JSON list of C-alpha atoms in Angstrom, two decimals:
[
{"chain": "A", "resi": 1, "resn": "UNK", "atom": "CA", "xyz": [49.16, 19.96, 33.99]},
{"chain": "A", "resi": 2, "resn": "UNK", "atom": "CA", "xyz": [46.42, 21.59, 31.71]},
{"chain": "A", "resi": 3, "resn": "UNK", "atom": "CA", "xyz": [44.89, 19.73, 28.90]},
{"chain": "A", "resi": 4, "resn": "UNK", "atom": "CA", "xyz": [45.31, 21.06, 25.28]},
{"chain": "A", "resi": 5, "resn": "UNK", "atom": "CA", "xyz": [42.81, 22.33, 23.86]},
{"chain": "A", "resi": 6, "resn": "UNK", "atom": "CA", "xyz": [42.52, 20.67, 21.17]},
{"chain": "A", "resi": 7, "resn": "UNK", "atom": "CA", "xyz": [41.68, 17.15, 23.13]},
{"chain": "A", "resi": 8, "resn": "UNK", "atom": "CA", "xyz": [39.39, 19.27, 24.73]},
{"chain": "A", "resi": 9, "resn": "UNK", "atom": "CA", "xyz": [37.24, 20.05, 21.31]},
{"chain": "A", "resi": 10, "resn": "UNK", "atom": "CA", "xyz": [37.97, 16.40, 20.02]},
{"chain": "A", "resi": 11, "resn": "UNK", "atom": "CA", "xyz": [35.73, 15.61, 23.04]},
{"chain": "A", "resi": 12, "resn": "UNK", "atom": "CA", "xyz": [32.97, 17.00, 22.03]},
{"chain": "A", "resi": 13, "resn": "UNK", "atom": "CA", "xyz": [33.09, 17.24, 18.19]},
{"chain": "A", "resi": 14, "resn": "UNK", "atom": "CA", "xyz": [32.97, 12.83, 18.21]},
{"chain": "A", "resi": 15, "resn": "UNK", "atom": "CA", "xyz": [29.56, 12.22, 20.35]},
{"chain": "A", "resi": 16, "resn": "UNK", "atom": "CA", "xyz": [27.93, 14.84, 17.50]},
{"chain": "A", "resi": 17, "resn": "UNK", "atom": "CA", "xyz": [29.48, 13.18, 15.22]},
{"chain": "A", "resi": 18, "resn": "UNK", "atom": "CA", "xyz": [27.73, 9.46, 15.88]},
{"chain": "A", "resi": 19, "resn": "UNK", "atom": "CA", "xyz": [24.36, 11.04, 16.36]},
{"chain": "A", "resi": 20, "resn": "UNK", "atom": "CA", "xyz": [24.64, 12.63, 13.31]},
{"chain": "A", "resi": 21, "resn": "UNK", "atom": "CA", "xyz": [25.38, 9.54, 11.70]},
{"chain": "A", "resi": 22, "resn": "UNK", "atom": "CA", "xyz": [22.04, 7.67, 13.42]},
{"chain": "A", "resi": 23, "resn": "UNK", "atom": "CA", "xyz": [18.76, 6.58, 11.69]},
{"chain": "A", "resi": 24, "resn": "UNK", "atom": "CA", "xyz": [15.79, 7.73, 11.96]},
{"chain": "A", "resi": 25, "resn": "UNK", "atom": "CA", "xyz": [12.11, 5.91, 12.38]},
{"chain": "A", "resi": 26, "resn": "UNK", "atom": "CA", "xyz": [9.98, 8.19, 9.99]},
{"chain": "A", "resi": 27, "resn": "UNK", "atom": "CA", "xyz": [6.54, 7.04, 9.17]},
{"chain": "A", "resi": 28, "resn": "UNK", "atom": "CA", "xyz": [4.27, 8.11, 6.21]},
{"chain": "A", "resi": 29, "resn": "UNK", "atom": "CA", "xyz": [1.21, 10.21, 7.44]},
{"chain": "A", "resi": 30, "resn": "UNK", "atom": "CA", "xyz": [0.01, 11.68, 3.85]},
{"chain": "A", "resi": 31, "resn": "UNK", "atom": "CA", "xyz": [-1.16, 15.42, 5.84]},
{"chain": "A", "resi": 32, "resn": "UNK", "atom": "CA", "xyz": [-1.27, 17.32, 2.56]},
{"chain": "A", "resi": 33, "resn": "UNK", "atom": "CA", "xyz": [-0.70, 15.09, -0.76]},
{"chain": "A", "resi": 34, "resn": "UNK", "atom": "CA", "xyz": [1.35, 11.89, -1.86]},
{"chain": "A", "resi": 35, "resn": "UNK", "atom": "CA", "xyz": [4.27, 13.37, -2.58]},
{"chain": "A", "resi": 36, "resn": "UNK", "atom": "CA", "xyz": [7.40, 11.78, -1.00]},
{"chain": "A", "resi": 37, "resn": "UNK", "atom": "CA", "xyz": [9.37, 14.72, -0.87]},
{"chain": "A", "resi": 38, "resn": "UNK", "atom": "CA", "xyz": [7.15, 17.02, 1.29]},
{"chain": "A", "resi": 39, "resn": "UNK", "atom": "CA", "xyz": [8.34, 16.44, 4.66]},
{"chain": "A", "resi": 40, "resn": "UNK", "atom": "CA", "xyz": [5.03, 17.45, 5.93]},
{"chain": "A", "resi": 41, "resn": "UNK", "atom": "CA", "xyz": [3.98, 13.96, 4.88]},
{"chain": "A", "resi": 42, "resn": "UNK", "atom": "CA", "xyz": [6.14, 12.62, 7.09]},
{"chain": "A", "resi": 43, "resn": "UNK", "atom": "CA", "xyz": [6.43, 12.18, 11.18]},
{"chain": "A", "resi": 44, "resn": "UNK", "atom": "CA", "xyz": [8.40, 13.84, 12.52]},
{"chain": "A", "resi": 45, "resn": "UNK", "atom": "CA", "xyz": [8.28, 16.57, 8.91]},
{"chain": "A", "resi": 46, "resn": "UNK", "atom": "CA", "xyz": [11.80, 15.51, 7.32]},
{"chain": "A", "resi": 47, "resn": "UNK", "atom": "CA", "xyz": [12.09, 13.37, 4.03]},
{"chain": "A", "resi": 48, "resn": "UNK", "atom": "CA", "xyz": [13.79, 10.47, 4.26]},
{"chain": "A", "resi": 49, "resn": "UNK", "atom": "CA", "xyz": [17.55, 10.02, 3.68]},
{"chain": "A", "resi": 50, "resn": "UNK", "atom": "CA", "xyz": [19.54, 7.25, 2.85]},
{"chain": "A", "resi": 51, "resn": "UNK", "atom": "CA", "xyz": [20.31, 5.87, 6.75]},
{"chain": "A", "resi": 52, "resn": "UNK", "atom": "CA", "xyz": [16.70, 6.12, 7.81]},
{"chain": "A", "resi": 53, "resn": "UNK", "atom": "CA", "xyz": [14.42, 3.63, 8.62]},
{"chain": "A", "resi": 54, "resn": "UNK", "atom": "CA", "xyz": [10.57, 4.51, 7.07]},
{"chain": "A", "resi": 55, "resn": "UNK", "atom": "CA", "xyz": [7.49, 2.53, 7.95]},
{"chain": "A", "resi": 56, "resn": "UNK", "atom": "CA", "xyz": [4.17, 2.87, 5.44]},
{"chain": "A", "resi": 57, "resn": "UNK", "atom": "CA", "xyz": [0.86, 1.66, 6.98]},
{"chain": "A", "resi": 58, "resn": "UNK", "atom": "CA", "xyz": [-1.63, 2.81, 4.72]},
{"chain": "A", "resi": 59, "resn": "UNK", "atom": "CA", "xyz": [-2.45, 5.43, 2.08]},
{"chain": "A", "resi": 60, "resn": "UNK", "atom": "CA", "xyz": [-1.34, 6.40, -1.24]},
{"chain": "A", "resi": 61, "resn": "UNK", "atom": "CA", "xyz": [2.52, 8.05, -1.93]},
{"chain": "A", "resi": 62, "resn": "UNK", "atom": "CA", "xyz": [4.27, 8.95, -5.32]},
{"chain": "A", "resi": 63, "resn": "UNK", "atom": "CA", "xyz": [8.04, 8.24, -4.80]},
{"chain": "A", "resi": 64, "resn": "UNK", "atom": "CA", "xyz": [10.76, 9.74, -7.20]},
{"chain": "A", "resi": 65, "resn": "UNK", "atom": "CA", "xyz": [14.00, 7.85, -8.73]},
{"chain": "A", "resi": 66, "resn": "UNK", "atom": "CA", "xyz": [16.03, 9.08, -6.26]},
{"chain": "A", "resi": 67, "resn": "UNK", "atom": "CA", "xyz": [13.74, 8.41, -2.94]},
{"chain": "A", "resi": 68, "resn": "UNK", "atom": "CA", "xyz": [16.41, 7.07, -0.31]},
{"chain": "A", "resi": 69, "resn": "UNK", "atom": "CA", "xyz": [16.24, 4.84, 2.72]},
{"chain": "A", "resi": 70, "resn": "UNK", "atom": "CA", "xyz": [17.92, 2.33, 4.63]},
{"chain": "A", "resi": 71, "resn": "UNK", "atom": "CA", "xyz": [15.14, 0.27, 6.01]},
{"chain": "A", "resi": 72, "resn": "UNK", "atom": "CA", "xyz": [11.19, 0.39, 4.48]},
{"chain": "A", "resi": 73, "resn": "UNK", "atom": "CA", "xyz": [8.73, -1.42, 6.51]},
{"chain": "A", "resi": 74, "resn": "UNK", "atom": "CA", "xyz": [5.41, -1.42, 4.02]},
{"chain": "A", "resi": 75, "resn": "UNK", "atom": "CA", "xyz": [2.25, -2.81, 6.24]},
{"chain": "A", "resi": 76, "resn": "UNK", "atom": "CA", "xyz": [-0.41, -1.35, 3.58]},
{"chain": "A", "resi": 77, "resn": "UNK", "atom": "CA", "xyz": [-1.19, 1.08, 0.97]},
{"chain": "A", "resi": 78, "resn": "UNK", "atom": "CA", "xyz": [-0.62, 1.86, -3.13]},
{"chain": "A", "resi": 79, "resn": "UNK", "atom": "CA", "xyz": [2.96, 3.05, -4.23]},
{"chain": "A", "resi": 80, "resn": "UNK", "atom": "CA", "xyz": [3.86, 4.53, -7.04]},
{"chain": "A", "resi": 81, "resn": "UNK", "atom": "CA", "xyz": [6.53, 6.33, -8.89]},
{"chain": "A", "resi": 82, "resn": "UNK", "atom": "CA", "xyz": [9.35, 4.46, -8.47]},
{"chain": "A", "resi": 83, "resn": "UNK", "atom": "CA", "xyz": [10.58, 1.82, -5.60]},
{"chain": "A", "resi": 84, "resn": "UNK", "atom": "CA", "xyz": [14.08, 1.15, -5.92]},
{"chain": "A", "resi": 85, "resn": "UNK", "atom": "CA", "xyz": [16.18, -0.59, -2.88]},
{"chain": "A", "resi": 86, "resn": "UNK", "atom": "CA", "xyz": [19.72, -0.06, -3.23]},
{"chain": "A", "resi": 87, "resn": "UNK", "atom": "CA", "xyz": [23.14, -2.28, -2.27]},
{"chain": "A", "resi": 88, "resn": "UNK", "atom": "CA", "xyz": [22.29, -3.40, 1.58]},
{"chain": "A", "resi": 89, "resn": "UNK", "atom": "CA", "xyz": [18.96, -2.43, 1.35]},
{"chain": "A", "resi": 90, "resn": "UNK", "atom": "CA", "xyz": [16.22, -3.72, 2.76]},
{"chain": "A", "resi": 91, "resn": "UNK", "atom": "CA", "xyz": [12.50, -3.70, 2.07]},
{"chain": "A", "resi": 92, "resn": "UNK", "atom": "CA", "xyz": [10.04, -5.67, 4.41]},
{"chain": "A", "resi": 93, "resn": "UNK", "atom": "CA", "xyz": [7.06, -5.99, 2.93]},
{"chain": "A", "resi": 94, "resn": "UNK", "atom": "CA", "xyz": [4.02, -7.46, 5.42]},
{"chain": "A", "resi": 95, "resn": "UNK", "atom": "CA", "xyz": [0.83, -6.31, 6.93]},
{"chain": "A", "resi": 96, "resn": "UNK", "atom": "CA", "xyz": [-2.64, -8.54, 6.69]},
{"chain": "A", "resi": 97, "resn": "UNK", "atom": "CA", "xyz": [-4.25, -5.19, 3.64]},
{"chain": "A", "resi": 98, "resn": "UNK", "atom": "CA", "xyz": [-3.62, -5.45, 0.25]},
{"chain": "A", "resi": 99, "resn": "UNK", "atom": "CA", "xyz": [0.02, -3.23, -0.86]},
{"chain": "A", "resi": 100, "resn": "UNK", "atom": "CA", "xyz": [-0.34, -2.13, -4.92]},
{"chain": "A", "resi": 101, "resn": "UNK", "atom": "CA", "xyz": [2.72, -1.29, -6.30]},
{"chain": "A", "resi": 102, "resn": "UNK", "atom": "CA", "xyz": [2.12, 0.97, -9.54]},
{"chain": "A", "resi": 103, "resn": "UNK", "atom": "CA", "xyz": [5.45, 1.31, -10.36]},
{"chain": "A", "resi": 104, "resn": "UNK", "atom": "CA", "xyz": [8.43, -0.59, -10.69]},
{"chain": "A", "resi": 105, "resn": "UNK", "atom": "CA", "xyz": [9.82, -2.10, -7.97]},
{"chain": "A", "resi": 106, "resn": "UNK", "atom": "CA", "xyz": [13.97, -2.44, -8.72]},
{"chain": "A", "resi": 107, "resn": "UNK", "atom": "CA", "xyz": [15.99, -4.41, -5.79]},
{"chain": "A", "resi": 108, "resn": "UNK", "atom": "CA", "xyz": [19.48, -4.56, -5.44]},
{"chain": "A", "resi": 109, "resn": "UNK", "atom": "CA", "xyz": [18.92, -5.28, -1.95]},
{"chain": "A", "resi": 110, "resn": "UNK", "atom": "CA", "xyz": [17.37, -7.56, 0.49]},
{"chain": "A", "resi": 111, "resn": "UNK", "atom": "CA", "xyz": [13.05, -7.63, 0.06]},
{"chain": "A", "resi": 112, "resn": "UNK", "atom": "CA", "xyz": [11.06, -9.89, 2.34]},
{"chain": "A", "resi": 113, "resn": "UNK", "atom": "CA", "xyz": [7.67, -10.10, 2.17]},
{"chain": "A", "resi": 114, "resn": "UNK", "atom": "CA", "xyz": [5.72, -11.69, 4.91]},
{"chain": "A", "resi": 115, "resn": "UNK", "atom": "CA", "xyz": [2.27, -11.29, 6.39]},
{"chain": "A", "resi": 116, "resn": "UNK", "atom": "CA", "xyz": [-1.18, -11.97, 4.76]},
{"chain": "A", "resi": 117, "resn": "UNK", "atom": "CA", "xyz": [-1.78, -9.98, 2.52]},
{"chain": "A", "resi": 118, "resn": "UNK", "atom": "CA", "xyz": [-1.63, -10.08, -1.64]},
{"chain": "A", "resi": 119, "resn": "UNK", "atom": "CA", "xyz": [1.22, -7.98, -2.49]},
{"chain": "A", "resi": 120, "resn": "UNK", "atom": "CA", "xyz": [-0.69, -7.07, -6.63]},
{"chain": "A", "resi": 121, "resn": "UNK", "atom": "CA", "xyz": [1.39, -5.23, -9.64]},
{"chain": "A", "resi": 122, "resn": "UNK", "atom": "CA", "xyz": [-0.08, -3.20, -11.62]},
{"chain": "A", "resi": 123, "resn": "UNK", "atom": "CA", "xyz": [0.92, -2.34, -14.98]},
{"chain": "A", "resi": 124, "resn": "UNK", "atom": "CA", "xyz": [-1.50, -0.10, -17.35]},
{"chain": "A", "resi": 125, "resn": "UNK", "atom": "CA", "xyz": [0.37, 2.30, -19.35]},
{"chain": "A", "resi": 126, "resn": "UNK", "atom": "CA", "xyz": [-2.98, 3.76, -20.53]},
{"chain": "A", "resi": 127, "resn": "UNK", "atom": "CA", "xyz": [-3.71, 4.90, -16.78]},
{"chain": "A", "resi": 128, "resn": "UNK", "atom": "CA", "xyz": [0.20, 5.68, -15.87]},
{"chain": "A", "resi": 129, "resn": "UNK", "atom": "CA", "xyz": [0.46, 2.87, -13.70]},
{"chain": "A", "resi": 130, "resn": "UNK", "atom": "CA", "xyz": [4.23, 0.50, -14.39]},
{"chain": "A", "resi": 131, "resn": "UNK", "atom": "CA", "xyz": [4.10, -1.84, -11.89]},
{"chain": "A", "resi": 132, "resn": "UNK", "atom": "CA", "xyz": [6.60, -4.45, -12.26]},
{"chain": "A", "resi": 133, "resn": "UNK", "atom": "CA", "xyz": [9.56, -5.94, -10.16]},
{"chain": "A", "resi": 134, "resn": "UNK", "atom": "CA", "xyz": [13.29, -6.54, -11.33]},
{"chain": "A", "resi": 135, "resn": "UNK", "atom": "CA", "xyz": [15.43, -8.75, -8.50]},
{"chain": "A", "resi": 136, "resn": "UNK", "atom": "CA", "xyz": [18.65, -7.94, -9.84]},
{"chain": "A", "resi": 137, "resn": "UNK", "atom": "CA", "xyz": [21.97, -9.43, -9.83]},
{"chain": "A", "resi": 138, "resn": "UNK", "atom": "CA", "xyz": [22.99, -9.84, -6.22]},
{"chain": "A", "resi": 139, "resn": "UNK", "atom": "CA", "xyz": [19.80, -8.81, -4.57]},
{"chain": "A", "resi": 140, "resn": "UNK", "atom": "CA", "xyz": [17.08, -11.37, -2.32]},
{"chain": "A", "resi": 141, "resn": "UNK", "atom": "CA", "xyz": [13.71, -11.64, -2.71]},
{"chain": "A", "resi": 142, "resn": "UNK", "atom": "CA", "xyz": [12.76, -13.81, 0.16]},
{"chain": "A", "resi": 143, "resn": "UNK", "atom": "CA", "xyz": [9.33, -15.02, 0.06]},
{"chain": "A", "resi": 144, "resn": "UNK", "atom": "CA", "xyz": [8.04, -16.58, 4.18]},
{"chain": "A", "resi": 145, "resn": "UNK", "atom": "CA", "xyz": [4.55, -16.61, 3.71]},
{"chain": "A", "resi": 146, "resn": "UNK", "atom": "CA", "xyz": [1.79, -18.90, 1.64]},
{"chain": "A", "resi": 147, "resn": "UNK", "atom": "CA", "xyz": [0.36, -15.87, -0.55]},
{"chain": "A", "resi": 148, "resn": "UNK", "atom": "CA", "xyz": [-0.54, -14.28, -4.02]},
{"chain": "A", "resi": 149, "resn": "UNK", "atom": "CA", "xyz": [1.82, -11.98, -6.38]},
{"chain": "A", "resi": 150, "resn": "UNK", "atom": "CA", "xyz": [-1.27, -10.69, -8.06]},
{"chain": "A", "resi": 151, "resn": "UNK", "atom": "CA", "xyz": [-1.22, -8.74, -10.94]},
{"chain": "A", "resi": 152, "resn": "UNK", "atom": "CA", "xyz": [-3.87, -6.89, -13.05]},
{"chain": "A", "resi": 153, "resn": "UNK", "atom": "CA", "xyz": [-3.45, -7.29, -17.03]},
{"chain": "A", "resi": 154, "resn": "UNK", "atom": "CA", "xyz": [-1.56, -10.18, -17.69]},
{"chain": "A", "resi": 155, "resn": "UNK", "atom": "CA", "xyz": [1.50, -7.96, -18.66]},
{"chain": "A", "resi": 156, "resn": "UNK", "atom": "CA", "xyz": [3.04, -7.18, -15.24]},
{"chain": "A", "resi": 157, "resn": "UNK", "atom": "CA", "xyz": [6.40, -8.60, -15.39]},
{"chain": "A", "resi": 158, "resn": "UNK", "atom": "CA", "xyz": [9.07, -10.13, -12.22]},
{"chain": "A", "resi": 159, "resn": "UNK", "atom": "CA", "xyz": [12.60, -9.87, -13.95]},
{"chain": "A", "resi": 160, "resn": "UNK", "atom": "CA", "xyz": [14.76, -12.25, -11.81]},
{"chain": "A", "resi": 161, "resn": "UNK", "atom": "CA", "xyz": [18.68, -11.96, -11.82]},
{"chain": "A", "resi": 162, "resn": "UNK", "atom": "CA", "xyz": [19.79, -12.64, -8.41]},
{"chain": "A", "resi": 163, "resn": "UNK", "atom": "CA", "xyz": [18.18, -14.73, -6.26]},
{"chain": "A", "resi": 164, "resn": "UNK", "atom": "CA", "xyz": [14.26, -15.68, -5.55]},
{"chain": "A", "resi": 165, "resn": "UNK", "atom": "CA", "xyz": [13.99, -17.73, -2.79]},
{"chain": "A", "resi": 166, "resn": "UNK", "atom": "CA", "xyz": [10.96, -19.21, -0.60]},
{"chain": "A", "resi": 167, "resn": "UNK", "atom": "CA", "xyz": [12.22, -19.81, 2.66]},
{"chain": "A", "resi": 168, "resn": "UNK", "atom": "CA", "xyz": [8.55, -19.87, 4.78]},
{"chain": "A", "resi": 169, "resn": "UNK", "atom": "CA", "xyz": [5.10, -20.97, 4.24]},
{"chain": "A", "resi": 170, "resn": "UNK", "atom": "CA", "xyz": [4.68, -24.73, 4.40]},
{"chain": "A", "resi": 171, "resn": "UNK", "atom": "CA", "xyz": [1.28, -24.03, 1.81]},
{"chain": "A", "resi": 172, "resn": "UNK", "atom": "CA", "xyz": [1.67, -22.51, -1.82]},
{"chain": "A", "resi": 173, "resn": "UNK", "atom": "CA", "xyz": [2.50, -18.95, -2.90]},
{"chain": "A", "resi": 174, "resn": "UNK", "atom": "CA", "xyz": [1.06, -18.17, -6.23]},
{"chain": "A", "resi": 175, "resn": "UNK", "atom": "CA", "xyz": [3.48, -15.48, -8.96]},
{"chain": "A", "resi": 176, "resn": "UNK", "atom": "CA", "xyz": [0.93, -14.07, -10.96]},
{"chain": "A", "resi": 177, "resn": "UNK", "atom": "CA", "xyz": [2.89, -11.33, -13.37]},
{"chain": "A", "resi": 178, "resn": "UNK", "atom": "CA", "xyz": [5.06, -13.48, -15.95]},
{"chain": "A", "resi": 179, "resn": "UNK", "atom": "CA", "xyz": [8.75, -14.75, -14.30]},
{"chain": "A", "resi": 180, "resn": "UNK", "atom": "CA", "xyz": [11.31, -13.72, -16.68]},
{"chain": "A", "resi": 181, "resn": "UNK", "atom": "CA", "xyz": [14.04, -16.00, -14.94]},
{"chain": "A", "resi": 182, "resn": "UNK", "atom": "CA", "xyz": [18.42, -15.95, -15.65]},
{"chain": "A", "resi": 183, "resn": "UNK", "atom": "CA", "xyz": [19.64, -17.06, -12.25]},
{"chain": "A", "resi": 184, "resn": "UNK", "atom": "CA", "xyz": [18.34, -18.73, -9.09]},
{"chain": "A", "resi": 185, "resn": "UNK", "atom": "CA", "xyz": [14.90, -19.89, -7.47]},
{"chain": "A", "resi": 186, "resn": "UNK", "atom": "CA", "xyz": [14.83, -21.96, -4.41]},
{"chain": "A", "resi": 187, "resn": "UNK", "atom": "CA", "xyz": [12.06, -23.47, -2.54]},
{"chain": "A", "resi": 188, "resn": "UNK", "atom": "CA", "xyz": [13.20, -23.89, 0.63]},
{"chain": "A", "resi": 189, "resn": "UNK", "atom": "CA", "xyz": [9.97, -24.63, 2.07]},
{"chain": "A", "resi": 190, "resn": "UNK", "atom": "CA", "xyz": [6.52, -25.17, 0.98]},
{"chain": "A", "resi": 191, "resn": "UNK", "atom": "CA", "xyz": [5.58, -24.80, -2.97]},
{"chain": "A", "resi": 192, "resn": "UNK", "atom": "CA", "xyz": [6.38, -21.87, -5.41]},
{"chain": "A", "resi": 193, "resn": "UNK", "atom": "CA", "xyz": [3.86, -22.10, -8.48]},
{"chain": "A", "resi": 194, "resn": "UNK", "atom": "CA", "xyz": [3.87, -19.72, -11.24]},
{"chain": "A", "resi": 195, "resn": "UNK", "atom": "CA", "xyz": [0.88, -19.25, -12.90]},
{"chain": "A", "resi": 196, "resn": "UNK", "atom": "CA", "xyz": [1.72, -16.18, -15.71]},
{"chain": "A", "resi": 197, "resn": "UNK", "atom": "CA", "xyz": [3.65, -18.21, -17.91]},
{"chain": "A", "resi": 198, "resn": "UNK", "atom": "CA", "xyz": [7.48, -16.52, -19.04]},
{"chain": "A", "resi": 199, "resn": "UNK", "atom": "CA", "xyz": [10.77, -17.29, -19.61]},
{"chain": "A", "resi": 200, "resn": "UNK", "atom": "CA", "xyz": [12.23, -20.64, -18.04]},
{"chain": "A", "resi": 201, "resn": "UNK", "atom": "CA", "xyz": [16.69, -20.23, -17.48]},
{"chain": "A", "resi": 202, "resn": "UNK", "atom": "CA", "xyz": [18.42, -20.22, -14.61]},
{"chain": "A", "resi": 203, "resn": "UNK", "atom": "CA", "xyz": [18.29, -22.39, -11.88]},
{"chain": "A", "resi": 204, "resn": "UNK", "atom": "CA", "xyz": [15.64, -24.35, -10.01]},
{"chain": "A", "resi": 205, "resn": "UNK", "atom": "CA", "xyz": [15.84, -25.47, -6.82]},
{"chain": "A", "resi": 206, "resn": "UNK", "atom": "CA", "xyz": [14.06, -27.92, -4.73]},
{"chain": "A", "resi": 207, "resn": "UNK", "atom": "CA", "xyz": [14.94, -29.18, -1.37]},
{"chain": "A", "resi": 208, "resn": "UNK", "atom": "CA", "xyz": [13.14, -32.78, 0.37]},
{"chain": "A", "resi": 209, "resn": "UNK", "atom": "CA", "xyz": [9.11, -31.72, 0.98]},
{"chain": "A", "resi": 210, "resn": "UNK", "atom": "CA", "xyz": [8.66, -28.71, -1.97]},
{"chain": "A", "resi": 211, "resn": "UNK", "atom": "CA", "xyz": [7.87, -27.59, -5.35]},
{"chain": "A", "resi": 212, "resn": "UNK", "atom": "CA", "xyz": [8.79, -25.53, -7.89]},
{"chain": "A", "resi": 213, "resn": "UNK", "atom": "CA", "xyz": [5.49, -25.68, -9.88]},
{"chain": "A", "resi": 214, "resn": "UNK", "atom": "CA", "xyz": [3.86, -24.37, -13.41]},
{"chain": "A", "resi": 215, "resn": "UNK", "atom": "CA", "xyz": [0.22, -23.86, -12.93]},
{"chain": "A", "resi": 216, "resn": "UNK", "atom": "CA", "xyz": [-0.40, -21.57, -15.99]},
{"chain": "A", "resi": 217, "resn": "UNK", "atom": "CA", "xyz": [0.40, -18.97, -18.99]},
{"chain": "A", "resi": 218, "resn": "UNK", "atom": "CA", "xyz": [2.81, -19.30, -21.34]},
{"chain": "A", "resi": 219, "resn": "UNK", "atom": "CA", "xyz": [6.65, -20.66, -21.00]},
{"chain": "A", "resi": 220, "resn": "UNK", "atom": "CA", "xyz": [9.33, -20.33, -23.37]},
{"chain": "A", "resi": 221, "resn": "UNK", "atom": "CA", "xyz": [12.65, -21.65, -22.31]},
{"chain": "A", "resi": 222, "resn": "UNK", "atom": "CA", "xyz": [15.26, -19.17, -22.68]},
{"chain": "A", "resi": 223, "resn": "UNK", "atom": "CA", "xyz": [19.03, -20.23, -22.17]},
{"chain": "A", "resi": 224, "resn": "UNK", "atom": "CA", "xyz": [19.33, -23.60, -20.55]},
{"chain": "A", "resi": 225, "resn": "UNK", "atom": "CA", "xyz": [17.29, -24.15, -17.13]},
{"chain": "A", "resi": 226, "resn": "UNK", "atom": "CA", "xyz": [18.43, -26.46, -14.47]},
{"chain": "A", "resi": 227, "resn": "UNK", "atom": "CA", "xyz": [15.82, -28.14, -12.62]},
{"chain": "A", "resi": 228, "resn": "UNK", "atom": "CA", "xyz": [17.86, -29.98, -9.44]},
{"chain": "A", "resi": 229, "resn": "UNK", "atom": "CA", "xyz": [17.35, -30.86, -5.45]},
{"chain": "A", "resi": 230, "resn": "UNK", "atom": "CA", "xyz": [15.15, -33.42, -3.68]},
{"chain": "A", "resi": 231, "resn": "UNK", "atom": "CA", "xyz": [11.67, -31.83, -3.77]},
{"chain": "A", "resi": 232, "resn": "UNK", "atom": "CA", "xyz": [9.67, -31.54, -6.58]},
{"chain": "A", "resi": 233, "resn": "UNK", "atom": "CA", "xyz": [9.78, -29.62, -10.41]},
{"chain": "A", "resi": 234, "resn": "UNK", "atom": "CA", "xyz": [6.68, -29.82, -11.76]},
{"chain": "A", "resi": 235, "resn": "UNK", "atom": "CA", "xyz": [3.77, -28.79, -14.82]},
{"chain": "A", "resi": 236, "resn": "UNK", "atom": "CA", "xyz": [0.21, -29.03, -13.96]},
{"chain": "A", "resi": 237, "resn": "UNK", "atom": "CA", "xyz": [-1.08, -26.50, -16.80]},
{"chain": "A", "resi": 238, "resn": "UNK", "atom": "CA", "xyz": [-0.22, -23.87, -19.69]},
{"chain": "A", "resi": 239, "resn": "UNK", "atom": "CA", "xyz": [1.96, -24.55, -22.31]},
{"chain": "A", "resi": 240, "resn": "UNK", "atom": "CA", "xyz": [5.60, -24.71, -22.05]},
{"chain": "A", "resi": 241, "resn": "UNK", "atom": "CA", "xyz": [7.86, -23.91, -25.28]},
{"chain": "A", "resi": 242, "resn": "UNK", "atom": "CA", "xyz": [11.48, -26.09, -25.45]},
{"chain": "A", "resi": 243, "resn": "UNK", "atom": "CA", "xyz": [14.14, -25.43, -28.63]},
{"chain": "A", "resi": 244, "resn": "UNK", "atom": "CA", "xyz": [16.35, -28.01, -27.16]},
{"chain": "A", "resi": 245, "resn": "UNK", "atom": "CA", "xyz": [16.47, -29.91, -23.82]},
{"chain": "A", "resi": 246, "resn": "UNK", "atom": "CA", "xyz": [16.43, -29.69, -20.07]},
{"chain": "A", "resi": 247, "resn": "UNK", "atom": "CA", "xyz": [19.44, -30.67, -17.85]},
{"chain": "A", "resi": 248, "resn": "UNK", "atom": "CA", "xyz": [18.07, -32.71, -14.70]},
{"chain": "A", "resi": 249, "resn": "UNK", "atom": "CA", "xyz": [20.29, -32.04, -11.49]}
]
């Protein structure tokens, strides 16, 4: 009995469909310019797509607002333009060298910050530097080190409408940009120290042996912040303006 031709064709089409959906690992080489959209700057020579695994080890890169990737490993170098992590997207910030953010980082997925290198945010409109971090509702910014999130002019911002947590590292992670919180901060390991002031709203949770610490800058109560958990919530420096009472957890 002969097999119908349509089934033979289906047998060939299916594997090609599966292959087309596979992720490609694409490494930044910066061969010609710092332009994300120039395929010659990548190995292999193709601009990353929504499902690809991007690796940036060094160099300077300018990303457009519509730049896409599935996973990005940022191990070193400088990023300007615009950097967006979509829902279900992953940005891994790691390595032992400094990473410089000259543009807005908007996170709707997961950012995991490990390694021993400083992460620095630069905001300087006169020099066309617009560094800021926006952790949106439903997103996760996960800290797994004892390093410093540095700043440049003192006007840099970390806006948290999702979850910021420190899940590894027994020491202190210092957040130097102004921290404006409307959602959740969780110290699961070590200490999260906020040294740049900002707006205190949302929830701050500490587990036993951990701490959330206000260590400098000018803080303003925005909404009704709640501090709770078995660890410490403390203010060691700076100023704090409280229009109303804090609610103990």
